[in-house]
Short mmCIF file of C-alpha atoms and ligand atoms in Angstrom, two decimals:
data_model
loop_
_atom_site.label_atom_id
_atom_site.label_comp_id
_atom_site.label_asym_id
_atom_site.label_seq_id
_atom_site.Cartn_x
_atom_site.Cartn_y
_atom_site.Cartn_z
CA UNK A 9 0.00 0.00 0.00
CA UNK A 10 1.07 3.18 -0.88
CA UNK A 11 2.10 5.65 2.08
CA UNK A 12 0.27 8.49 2.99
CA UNK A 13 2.81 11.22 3.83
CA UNK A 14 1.43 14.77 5.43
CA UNK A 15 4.00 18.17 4.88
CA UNK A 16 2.08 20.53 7.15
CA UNK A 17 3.25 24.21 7.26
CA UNK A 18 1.57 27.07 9.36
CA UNK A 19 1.25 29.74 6.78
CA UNK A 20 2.99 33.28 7.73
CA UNK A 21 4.07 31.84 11.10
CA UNK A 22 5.69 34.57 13.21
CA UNK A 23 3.04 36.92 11.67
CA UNK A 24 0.42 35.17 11.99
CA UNK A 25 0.77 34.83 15.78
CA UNK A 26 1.15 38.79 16.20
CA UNK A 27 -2.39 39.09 14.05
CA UNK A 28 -3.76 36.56 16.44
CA UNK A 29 -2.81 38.66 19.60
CA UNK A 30 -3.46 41.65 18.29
CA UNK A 31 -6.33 41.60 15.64
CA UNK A 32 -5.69 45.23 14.54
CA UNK A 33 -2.97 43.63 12.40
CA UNK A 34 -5.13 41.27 10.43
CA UNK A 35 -5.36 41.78 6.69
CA UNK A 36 -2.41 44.54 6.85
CA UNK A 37 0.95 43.78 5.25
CA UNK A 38 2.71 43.17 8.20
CA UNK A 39 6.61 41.97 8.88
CA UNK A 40 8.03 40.72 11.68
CA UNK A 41 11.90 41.15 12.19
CA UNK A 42 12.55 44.57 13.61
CA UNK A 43 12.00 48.43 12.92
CA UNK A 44 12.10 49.44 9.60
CA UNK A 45 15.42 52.32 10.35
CA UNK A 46 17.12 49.01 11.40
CA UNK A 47 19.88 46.31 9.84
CA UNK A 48 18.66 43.26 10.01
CA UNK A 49 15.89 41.22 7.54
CA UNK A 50 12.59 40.68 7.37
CA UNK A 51 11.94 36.90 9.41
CA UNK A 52 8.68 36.87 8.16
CA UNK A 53 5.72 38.83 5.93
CA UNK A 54 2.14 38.42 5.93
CA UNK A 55 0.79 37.81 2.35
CA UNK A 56 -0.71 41.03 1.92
CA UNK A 57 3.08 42.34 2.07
CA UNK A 58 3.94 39.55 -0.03
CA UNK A 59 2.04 41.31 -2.93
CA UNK A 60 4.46 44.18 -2.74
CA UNK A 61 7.43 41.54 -3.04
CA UNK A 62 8.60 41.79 0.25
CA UNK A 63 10.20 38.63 1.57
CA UNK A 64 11.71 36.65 4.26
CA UNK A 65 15.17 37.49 4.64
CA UNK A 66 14.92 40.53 2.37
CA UNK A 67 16.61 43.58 4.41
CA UNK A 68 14.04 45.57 6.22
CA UNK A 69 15.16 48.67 4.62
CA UNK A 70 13.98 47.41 1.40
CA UNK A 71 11.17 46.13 2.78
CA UNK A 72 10.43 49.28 4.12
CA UNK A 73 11.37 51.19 0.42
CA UNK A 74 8.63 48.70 -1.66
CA UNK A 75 5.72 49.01 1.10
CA UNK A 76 6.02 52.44 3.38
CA UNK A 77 2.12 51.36 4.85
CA UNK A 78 3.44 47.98 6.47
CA UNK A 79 3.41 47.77 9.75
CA UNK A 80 7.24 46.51 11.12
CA UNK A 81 7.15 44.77 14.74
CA UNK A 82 10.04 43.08 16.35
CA UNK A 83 8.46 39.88 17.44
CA UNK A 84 9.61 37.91 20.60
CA UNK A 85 10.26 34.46 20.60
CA UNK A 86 8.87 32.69 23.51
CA UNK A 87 5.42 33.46 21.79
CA UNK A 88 6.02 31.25 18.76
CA UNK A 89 7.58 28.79 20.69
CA UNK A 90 4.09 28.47 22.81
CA UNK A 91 2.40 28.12 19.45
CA UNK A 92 4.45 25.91 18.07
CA UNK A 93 4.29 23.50 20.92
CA UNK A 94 0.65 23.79 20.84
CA UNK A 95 0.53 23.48 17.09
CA UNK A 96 3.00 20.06 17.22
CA UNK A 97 0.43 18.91 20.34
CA UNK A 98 -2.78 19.30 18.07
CA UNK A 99 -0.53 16.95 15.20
CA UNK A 100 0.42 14.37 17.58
CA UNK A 101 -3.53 13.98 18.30
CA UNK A 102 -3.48 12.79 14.88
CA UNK A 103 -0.83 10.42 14.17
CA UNK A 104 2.16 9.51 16.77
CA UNK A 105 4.33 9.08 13.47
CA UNK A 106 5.13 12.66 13.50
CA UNK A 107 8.75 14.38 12.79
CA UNK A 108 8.91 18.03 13.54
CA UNK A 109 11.13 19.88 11.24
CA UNK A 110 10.69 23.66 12.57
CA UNK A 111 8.93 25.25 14.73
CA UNK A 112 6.06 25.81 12.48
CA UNK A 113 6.89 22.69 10.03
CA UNK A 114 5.99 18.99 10.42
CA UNK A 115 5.72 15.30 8.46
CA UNK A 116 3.15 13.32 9.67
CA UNK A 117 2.79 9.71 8.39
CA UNK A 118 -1.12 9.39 8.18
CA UNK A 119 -0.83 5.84 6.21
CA UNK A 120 -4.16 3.73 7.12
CA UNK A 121 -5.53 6.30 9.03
CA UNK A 122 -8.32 7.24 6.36
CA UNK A 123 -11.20 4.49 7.81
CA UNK A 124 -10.60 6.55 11.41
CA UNK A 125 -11.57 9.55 9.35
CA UNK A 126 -13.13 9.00 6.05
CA UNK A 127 -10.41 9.79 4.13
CA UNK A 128 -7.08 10.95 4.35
CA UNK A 129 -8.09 14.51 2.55
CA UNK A 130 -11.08 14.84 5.45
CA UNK A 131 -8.40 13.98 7.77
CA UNK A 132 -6.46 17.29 6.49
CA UNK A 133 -9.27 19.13 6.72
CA UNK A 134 -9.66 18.37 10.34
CA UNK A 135 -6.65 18.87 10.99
CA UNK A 136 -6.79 22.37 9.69
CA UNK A 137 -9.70 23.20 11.19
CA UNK A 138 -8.84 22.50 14.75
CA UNK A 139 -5.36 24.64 14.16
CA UNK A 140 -7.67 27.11 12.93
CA UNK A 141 -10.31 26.73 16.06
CA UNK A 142 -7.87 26.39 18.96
CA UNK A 143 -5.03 28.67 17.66
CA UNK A 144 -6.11 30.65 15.22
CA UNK A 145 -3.70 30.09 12.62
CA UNK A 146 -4.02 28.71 8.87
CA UNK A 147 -1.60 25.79 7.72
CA UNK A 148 -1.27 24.33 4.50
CA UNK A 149 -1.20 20.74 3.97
CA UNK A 150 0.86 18.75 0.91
CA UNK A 151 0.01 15.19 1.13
CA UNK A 152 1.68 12.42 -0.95
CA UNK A 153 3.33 8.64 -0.83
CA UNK A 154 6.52 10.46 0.14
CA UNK A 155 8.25 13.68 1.84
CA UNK A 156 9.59 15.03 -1.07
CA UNK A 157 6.84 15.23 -2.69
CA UNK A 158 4.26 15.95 0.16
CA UNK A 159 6.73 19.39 1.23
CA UNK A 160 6.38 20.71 -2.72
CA UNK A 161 2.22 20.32 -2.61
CA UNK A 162 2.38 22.01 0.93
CA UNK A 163 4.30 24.39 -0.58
CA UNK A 164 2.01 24.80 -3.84
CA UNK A 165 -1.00 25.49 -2.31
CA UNK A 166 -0.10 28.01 0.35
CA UNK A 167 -1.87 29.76 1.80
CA UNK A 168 -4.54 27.97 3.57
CA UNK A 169 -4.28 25.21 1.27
CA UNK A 170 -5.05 21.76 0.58
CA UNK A 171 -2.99 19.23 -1.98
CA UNK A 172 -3.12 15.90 -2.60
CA UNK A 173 -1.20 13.89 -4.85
CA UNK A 174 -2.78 10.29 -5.95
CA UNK A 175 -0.30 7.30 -5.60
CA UNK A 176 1.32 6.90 -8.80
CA UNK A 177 1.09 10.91 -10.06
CA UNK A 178 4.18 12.24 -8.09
CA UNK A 179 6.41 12.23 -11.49
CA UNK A 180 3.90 13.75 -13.39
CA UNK A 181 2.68 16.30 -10.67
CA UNK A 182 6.53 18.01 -10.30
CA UNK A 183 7.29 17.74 -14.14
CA UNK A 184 6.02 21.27 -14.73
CA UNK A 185 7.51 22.43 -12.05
CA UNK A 186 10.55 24.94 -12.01
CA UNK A 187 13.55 22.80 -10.55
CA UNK A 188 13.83 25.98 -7.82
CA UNK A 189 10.67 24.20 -6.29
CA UNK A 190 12.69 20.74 -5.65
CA UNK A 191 13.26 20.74 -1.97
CA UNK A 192 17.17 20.92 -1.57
CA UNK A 193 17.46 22.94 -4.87
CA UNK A 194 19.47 26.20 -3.84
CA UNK A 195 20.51 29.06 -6.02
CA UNK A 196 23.77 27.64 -7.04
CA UNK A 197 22.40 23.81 -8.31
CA UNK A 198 19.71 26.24 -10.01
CA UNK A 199 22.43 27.91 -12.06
CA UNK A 200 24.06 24.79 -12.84
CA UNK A 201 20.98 23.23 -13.89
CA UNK A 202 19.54 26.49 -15.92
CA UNK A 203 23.07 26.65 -17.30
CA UNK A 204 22.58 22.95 -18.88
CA UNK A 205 18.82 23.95 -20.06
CA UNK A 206 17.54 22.28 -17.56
CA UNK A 207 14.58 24.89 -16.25
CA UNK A 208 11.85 22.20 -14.98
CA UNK A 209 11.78 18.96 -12.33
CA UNK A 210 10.36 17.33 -15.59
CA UNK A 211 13.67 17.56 -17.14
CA UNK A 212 15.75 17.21 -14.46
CA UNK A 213 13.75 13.52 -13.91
CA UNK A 214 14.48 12.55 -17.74
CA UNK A 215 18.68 13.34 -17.41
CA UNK A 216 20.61 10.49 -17.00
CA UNK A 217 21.84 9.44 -13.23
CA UNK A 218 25.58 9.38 -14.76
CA UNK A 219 25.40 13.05 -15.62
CA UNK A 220 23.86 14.10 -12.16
CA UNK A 221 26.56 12.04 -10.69
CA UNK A 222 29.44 13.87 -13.24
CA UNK A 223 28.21 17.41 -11.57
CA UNK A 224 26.61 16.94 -8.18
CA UNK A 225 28.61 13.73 -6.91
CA UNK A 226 26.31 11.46 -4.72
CA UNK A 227 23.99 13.68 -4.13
CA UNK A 228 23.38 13.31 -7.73
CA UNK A 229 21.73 10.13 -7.24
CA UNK A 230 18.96 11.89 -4.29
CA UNK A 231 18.37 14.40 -7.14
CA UNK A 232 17.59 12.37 -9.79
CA UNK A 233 14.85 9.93 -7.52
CA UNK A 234 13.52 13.58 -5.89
CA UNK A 235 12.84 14.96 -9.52
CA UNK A 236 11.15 11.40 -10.30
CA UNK A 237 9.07 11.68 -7.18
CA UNK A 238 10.96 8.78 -5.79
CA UNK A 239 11.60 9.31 -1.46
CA UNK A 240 11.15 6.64 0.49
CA UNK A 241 12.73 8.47 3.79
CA UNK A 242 10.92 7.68 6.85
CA UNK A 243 8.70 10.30 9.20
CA UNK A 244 11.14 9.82 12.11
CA UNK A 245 9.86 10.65 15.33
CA UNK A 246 12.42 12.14 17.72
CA UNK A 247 14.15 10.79 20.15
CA UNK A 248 15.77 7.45 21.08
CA UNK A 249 16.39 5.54 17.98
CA UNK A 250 13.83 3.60 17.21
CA UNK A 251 15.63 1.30 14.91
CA UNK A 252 19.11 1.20 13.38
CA UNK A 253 19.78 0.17 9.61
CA UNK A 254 22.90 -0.05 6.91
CA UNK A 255 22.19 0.24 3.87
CA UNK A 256 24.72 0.32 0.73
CA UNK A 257 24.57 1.09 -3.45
CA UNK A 258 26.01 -1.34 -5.78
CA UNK A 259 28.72 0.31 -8.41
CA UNK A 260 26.46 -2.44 -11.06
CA UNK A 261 23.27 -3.82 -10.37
CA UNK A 262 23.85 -7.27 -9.31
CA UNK A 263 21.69 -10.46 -8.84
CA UNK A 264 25.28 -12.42 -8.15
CA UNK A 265 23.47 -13.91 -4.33
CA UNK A 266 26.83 -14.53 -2.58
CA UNK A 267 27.72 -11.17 -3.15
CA UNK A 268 24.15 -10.01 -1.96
CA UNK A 269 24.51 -12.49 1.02
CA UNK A 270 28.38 -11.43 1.73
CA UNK A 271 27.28 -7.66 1.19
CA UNK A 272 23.89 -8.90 3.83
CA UNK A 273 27.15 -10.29 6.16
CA UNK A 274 28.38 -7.15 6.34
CA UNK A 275 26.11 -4.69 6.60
CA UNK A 276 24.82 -7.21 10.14
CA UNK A 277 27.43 -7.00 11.63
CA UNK A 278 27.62 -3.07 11.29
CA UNK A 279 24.39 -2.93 12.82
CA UNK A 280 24.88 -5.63 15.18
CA UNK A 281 27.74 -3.41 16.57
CA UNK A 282 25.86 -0.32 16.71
CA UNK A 283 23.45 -1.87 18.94
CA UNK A 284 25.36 -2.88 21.18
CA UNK A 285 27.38 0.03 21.30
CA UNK A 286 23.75 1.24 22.31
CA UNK A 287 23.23 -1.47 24.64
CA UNK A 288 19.90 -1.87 23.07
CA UNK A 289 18.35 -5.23 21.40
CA UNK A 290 15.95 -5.60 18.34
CA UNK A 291 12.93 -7.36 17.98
CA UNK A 292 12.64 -7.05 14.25
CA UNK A 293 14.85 -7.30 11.43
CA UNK A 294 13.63 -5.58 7.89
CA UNK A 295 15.33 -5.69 4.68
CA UNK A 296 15.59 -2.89 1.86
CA UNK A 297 16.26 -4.23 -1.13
CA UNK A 298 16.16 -1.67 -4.25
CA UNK A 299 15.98 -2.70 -8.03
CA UNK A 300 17.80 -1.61 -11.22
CA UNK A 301 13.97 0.59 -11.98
CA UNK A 302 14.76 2.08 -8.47
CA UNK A 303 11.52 0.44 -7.31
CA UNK A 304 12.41 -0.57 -3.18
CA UNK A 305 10.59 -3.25 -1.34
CA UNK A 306 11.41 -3.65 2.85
CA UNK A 307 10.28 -6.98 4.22
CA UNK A 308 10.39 -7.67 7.37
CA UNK A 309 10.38 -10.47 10.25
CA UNK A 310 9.82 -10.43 14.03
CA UNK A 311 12.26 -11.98 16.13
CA UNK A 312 13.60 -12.91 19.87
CA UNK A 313 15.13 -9.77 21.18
CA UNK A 314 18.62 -10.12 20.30
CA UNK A 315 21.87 -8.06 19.28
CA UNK A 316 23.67 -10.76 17.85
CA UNK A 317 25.25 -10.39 14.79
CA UNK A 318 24.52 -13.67 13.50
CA UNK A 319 20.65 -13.41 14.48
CA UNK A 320 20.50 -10.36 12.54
CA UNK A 321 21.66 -11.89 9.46
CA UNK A 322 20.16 -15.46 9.22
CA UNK A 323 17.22 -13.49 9.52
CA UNK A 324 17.94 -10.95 6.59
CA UNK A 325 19.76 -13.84 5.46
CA UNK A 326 15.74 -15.33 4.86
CA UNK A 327 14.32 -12.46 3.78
CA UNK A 328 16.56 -11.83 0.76
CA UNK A 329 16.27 -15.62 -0.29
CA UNK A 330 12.25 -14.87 -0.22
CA UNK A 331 12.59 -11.62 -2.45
CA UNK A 332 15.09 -13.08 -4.71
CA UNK A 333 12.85 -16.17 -5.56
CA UNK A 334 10.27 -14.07 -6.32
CA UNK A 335 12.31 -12.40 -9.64
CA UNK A 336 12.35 -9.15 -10.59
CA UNK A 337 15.38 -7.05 -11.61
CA UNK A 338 19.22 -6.97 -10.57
CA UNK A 339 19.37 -4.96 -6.96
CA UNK A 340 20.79 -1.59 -6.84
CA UNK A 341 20.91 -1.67 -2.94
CA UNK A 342 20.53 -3.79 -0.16
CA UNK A 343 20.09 -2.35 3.25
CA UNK A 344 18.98 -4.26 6.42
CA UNK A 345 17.80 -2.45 9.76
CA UNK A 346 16.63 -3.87 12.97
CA UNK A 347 13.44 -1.75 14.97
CA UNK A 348 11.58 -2.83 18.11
CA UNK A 349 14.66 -1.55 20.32
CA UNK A 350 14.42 -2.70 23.99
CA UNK A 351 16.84 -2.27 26.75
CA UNK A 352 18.63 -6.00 27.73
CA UNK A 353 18.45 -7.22 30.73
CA UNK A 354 15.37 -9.45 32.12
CA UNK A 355 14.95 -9.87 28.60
CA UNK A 356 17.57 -11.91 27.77
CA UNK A 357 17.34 -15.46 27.90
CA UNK A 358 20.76 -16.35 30.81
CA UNK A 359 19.82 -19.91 30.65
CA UNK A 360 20.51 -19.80 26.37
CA UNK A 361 24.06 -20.64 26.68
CA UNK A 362 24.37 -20.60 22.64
CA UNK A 363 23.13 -16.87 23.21
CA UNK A 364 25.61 -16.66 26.22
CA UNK A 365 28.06 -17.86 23.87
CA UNK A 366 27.26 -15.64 21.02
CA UNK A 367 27.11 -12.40 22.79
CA UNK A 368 30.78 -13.00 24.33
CA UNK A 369 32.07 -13.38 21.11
CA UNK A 370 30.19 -10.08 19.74
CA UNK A 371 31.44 -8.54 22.50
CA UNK A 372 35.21 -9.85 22.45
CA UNK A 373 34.81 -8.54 18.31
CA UNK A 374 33.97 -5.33 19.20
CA UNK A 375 36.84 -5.18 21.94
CA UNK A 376 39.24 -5.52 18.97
CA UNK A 377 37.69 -3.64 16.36
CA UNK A 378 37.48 -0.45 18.75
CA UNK A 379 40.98 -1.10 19.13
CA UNK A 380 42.58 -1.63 15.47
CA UNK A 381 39.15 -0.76 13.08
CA UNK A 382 36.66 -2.34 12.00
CA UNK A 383 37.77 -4.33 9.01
CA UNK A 384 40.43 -5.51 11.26
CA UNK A 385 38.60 -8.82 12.09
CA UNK A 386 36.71 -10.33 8.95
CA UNK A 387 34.24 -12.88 9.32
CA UNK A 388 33.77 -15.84 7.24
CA UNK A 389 30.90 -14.33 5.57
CA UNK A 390 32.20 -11.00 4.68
CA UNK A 391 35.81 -11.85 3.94
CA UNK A 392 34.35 -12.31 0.01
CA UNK A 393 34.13 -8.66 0.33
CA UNK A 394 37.15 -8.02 -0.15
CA UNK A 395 37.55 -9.21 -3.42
CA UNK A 396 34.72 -6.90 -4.51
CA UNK A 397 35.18 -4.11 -2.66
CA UNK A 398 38.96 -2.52 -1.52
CA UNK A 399 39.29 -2.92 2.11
CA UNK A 400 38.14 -0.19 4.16
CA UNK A 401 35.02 1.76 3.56
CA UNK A 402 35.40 2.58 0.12
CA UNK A 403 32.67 1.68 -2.19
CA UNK A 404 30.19 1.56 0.30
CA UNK A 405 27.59 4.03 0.79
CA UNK A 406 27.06 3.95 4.90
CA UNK A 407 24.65 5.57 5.88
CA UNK A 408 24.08 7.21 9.27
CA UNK A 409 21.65 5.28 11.65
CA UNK A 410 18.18 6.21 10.89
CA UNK A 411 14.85 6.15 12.66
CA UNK A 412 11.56 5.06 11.28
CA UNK A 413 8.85 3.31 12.53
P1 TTP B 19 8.48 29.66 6.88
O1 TTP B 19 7.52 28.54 7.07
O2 TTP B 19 9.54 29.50 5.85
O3 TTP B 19 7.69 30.98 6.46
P2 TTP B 19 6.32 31.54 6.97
O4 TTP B 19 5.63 30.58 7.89
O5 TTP B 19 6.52 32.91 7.51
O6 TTP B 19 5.51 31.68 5.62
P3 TTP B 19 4.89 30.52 4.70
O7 TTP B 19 5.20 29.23 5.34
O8 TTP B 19 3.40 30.80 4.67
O9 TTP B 19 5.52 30.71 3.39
O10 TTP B 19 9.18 30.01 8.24
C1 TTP B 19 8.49 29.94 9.47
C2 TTP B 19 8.93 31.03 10.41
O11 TTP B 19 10.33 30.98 10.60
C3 TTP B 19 8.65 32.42 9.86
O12 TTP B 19 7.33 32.84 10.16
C4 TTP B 19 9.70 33.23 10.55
C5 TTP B 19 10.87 32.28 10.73
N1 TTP B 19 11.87 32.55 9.70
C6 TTP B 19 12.93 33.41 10.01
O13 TTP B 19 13.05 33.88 11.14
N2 TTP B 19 13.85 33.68 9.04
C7 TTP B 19 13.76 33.18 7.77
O14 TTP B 19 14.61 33.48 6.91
C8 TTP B 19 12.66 32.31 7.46
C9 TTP B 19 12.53 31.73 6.07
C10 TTP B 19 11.76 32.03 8.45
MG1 MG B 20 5.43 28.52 7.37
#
């Protein structure tokens, strides 16, 4: 099922909150940031100063030049911190798969929540309406099957506004779009792109990955599956880590299975390590596998809480035997993550002495890799890697541990 992904966005913020207090201010250009006779920028504008071109971060001077009439306040912070702690409380009503982003910015993963309210659109729109009832404010909601895609509809229908893009549409809904709109898209990757006659996300989506690469290094690669409405990040609540995962690109596509299982090895033991640098175990183990069409499937498998290496992998180990029987393409990446994090201790089975036995030895391998690295001792399992990859890191994408749900 395809995910239902919320970008939620209070609409003027710092503004906003002054019109609220003070209702003199409401439908008056307005900017918040500090007297007009003053350095500094404008933090925020209201939308009627918008229609004069004033901006945030535009220097109030100007601001002051283009619209004499607005009104120029200095704001004060602990008043948009109450709001947006009141704003984030009304969102975590909704779903508790909610990742904050600023104060006046949040994902919320709504998947499966439409039979609690309809749909997910009438969720939206009661979610806007108790902002609007209880604080006053107007927010505009993008929702879509990913972030990427769910922040550019927020963005696109502001203010007050309501956009939701149908599973399946993502590619075709940013095509038209200017490639300034692409989350992550500053004003120098603009040049670059404007200077190669690339102007919209549409054409940015139809270049090939090797010539993103050539110019933007890896972040080429997030570029190209952004502009094809490809984002399969997780809302990540904050916090303790909820789960830990490796995950790592392929130079080629491969189908090869002992390098899969060898690059599987690996990437277990990696996270095997981390959690017990965390003291934590896992009661779940998923696999990521993505395809040559950039198409990603996770499957995953509930297990005795353990932080064993070994557990970790047999049971990716089955996963990736399960996906590869079932076809498909060559895989592009493999990744493997463990969630369902719980603190040993009463937990843990003393009586298993094979689990006695295996956690001494996870622990005596992490004694020496803290000491001389950590390709310093190579398992049975991943010492094939060396032929493929050179020893070290290299040729691995690692990526940072990641939350999710
Ligand atoms: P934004 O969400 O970027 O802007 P906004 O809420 O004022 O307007 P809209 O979302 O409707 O386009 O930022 C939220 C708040 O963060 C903004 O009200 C003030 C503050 N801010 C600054 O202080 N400096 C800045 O440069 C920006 C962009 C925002
Ligand atoms: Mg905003």
């Amino acid at each position: 099922m395809a995910r239902r992904i919320m970008h939620i966005d209070l609409d003027a913020f710092f503004v906003s909150v002054e019109q609220v207090l003070n209702p003199e201010l409401q439908g008056k250009p307005v900017v918040v940031g500090g007297r007009p006779d003053r350095r500094g920028v404008v933090a925020a504008a209201s939308y009627e100063a918008r229609t004069f071109g004033l901006h945030a971060g535009m220097p109030l001077t100007t601001a002051h030049r283009l619209c004499p009439q607005a009104i120029f306040i200095e704001g004060s912070f602990p008043k948009y911190r109450d709001a947006s702690q009141r704003f984030m409380a009304i969102l975590a009503d909704f779903s508790p798969y909610l990742e904050p982003v600023s104060l006046d910015e949040a994902y919320l993963d709504v998947t499966g929540f439409e039979s609690l309210h309809g749909s997910i659109h009438q969720m939206a729109v009661a979610i806007k309406q108790r902002i609007k009832d209880e604080l006053g404010l107007s927010v505009s909601i993008g929702i879509a099957s990913g972030k990427v895609v769910a922040k550019v509809a927020a963005e696109l229908s502001k203010p007050d506004g309501l956009l939701e893009v149908a599973a399946g549409e993502e590619r075709s809904f940013l095509a038209p779009l200017p490639v300034a709109k692409l989350p992550g898209i500053g004003k120098k990757t603009e040049r670059i792109l404007n200077g190669m006659g690339i102007n919209t996300i549409g054409e940015l989506s139809t270049m090939p990955l090797s010539a993103l690469k050539g110019h933007f290094g890896a972040s080429g690669e997030l570029l190209h599956r952004h502009a094809n409405g490809i984002d399969d990040r997780q809302v990540e609540p904050p916090g303790a880590a909820k789960s830990i995962s490796r995950e790592t690109t392929f130079a080629t596509d491969t189908r090869d299975r002992p390098q899969l299982k060898a690059t599987l090895g690996y990437l277990s033991e990696r996270v095997g390590a981390e959690l017990r640098q965390k003291g934590r175990q896992a009661g779940c183990v998923t696999l990521k596998l993505r395809y040559a069409d950039f198409s990603t499937i996770t499957r995953r498998h509930t297990i005795k809480a353990s932080d064993a290496d070994q557990t970790i992998f047999s049971t990716g180990l089955k996963l990736l035997t399960t996906a590869l029987s079932q076809g498909r393409q060559p895989v592009r990446l493999i990744g493997i993550g463990v969630s369902n994090l719980t603190e040993p201790g009463w937990q843990l089975d003393m009586l298993d002495s094979s689990a006695q036995r295996l956690e001494r030895l996870n622990k005596a391998i992490d004694r020496i890799r803290k000491k001389y690295g950590f390709t310093a001792i190579q398992t049975g399992r991943t010492l094939l890697l060396k032929d493929i990859f050179p020893p070290g890191d290299d040729g691995y994408t690692l990526h940072t541990p990641s939350l999710s749900r």
